[in-house]
Each structure stands twice: as structure tokens, then as C-alpha cells.
């Protein structure tokens, strides 16, 4: 094998090793997403969404709803989670049916 061929082979090995963990993680997680609305049906921006469960690698994962009331919590390992929505001036709401599957997005809307 020529010198250039060896460099190309080593470069390919390095790229594969460097990208491997990220690619593997992306393939073994899912996400929870949805829309948050108030009792009148109007979207509710600025709400905090917290995901908790034993399958998480940390105590919790969180996101905030955007201007359209939409939120998304990504890179969640498969499992069943408690999902809590909180916003000042509104009662907190928790759902215990946040089941996440590999490469799937679970939709949990809150009203």
C-alpha cells in the first residue's frame, strides 16, 4: 500500500472512531415533544417541561416551550417517564405516560 493509501486508511479509521459514539447515541434514544396550551386553547410559551425517570443518565432533562407553545426534549433513552409542565401563574401538570422508544418521538400535549 502506498503512503497516501495508508494515510487515507488511517484517516478513515479515525473518522469512524470519532463519529461512532455520537452516531450510536443518536440511534438508541428518542424524544418527547408536544404543544402546551392554556384552558382556553391558546398556546403557552415559556413553560418549563421537565422529564424524570430511572432510565435517564442524569436526574432530569428539561426544555422550555417556544413562542408557538411547542417543546422538545431530545436524546432520551428508552423507558417510561414522568413529564411535568410548569409556568408561573398556572398549576403544574404531570403526566406519567411518557413512553420513549428508540428513534421515535413521543407526543405529549398539555392543556
Phi, psi and omega in degrees: 000137181288167180300317179296322178297319178294318177299317180296319180295315179294323177297318179297318178297314180300314181297318179297316180294317182294322183275340185306306183300319179293317179295319180294318180297319180296332182273349182245016179232170175224199180212163174238130182214163177173192179235140180250128180231155174275182184298335180276352181097356178286144180295152185237091178285158174079013176277146177264129178248122181241131180250129179227143177176160184292341181279347179291149178277352178224177184299318181202166173232146185217160175206168176240147177285143181273191183300333180269004182082359183276147175222162175205127174247115187256172176058046179261125178296155179303143179155184178249133188232153168270130181240121183244136177245132179224143173204139181304133180091357180230150177289140177294148179228132179237136172243140183251017184246029181279076182273121183251134177242160180300133177057026180236152174252121177271130180261121175232105176267147180237141175228000000 
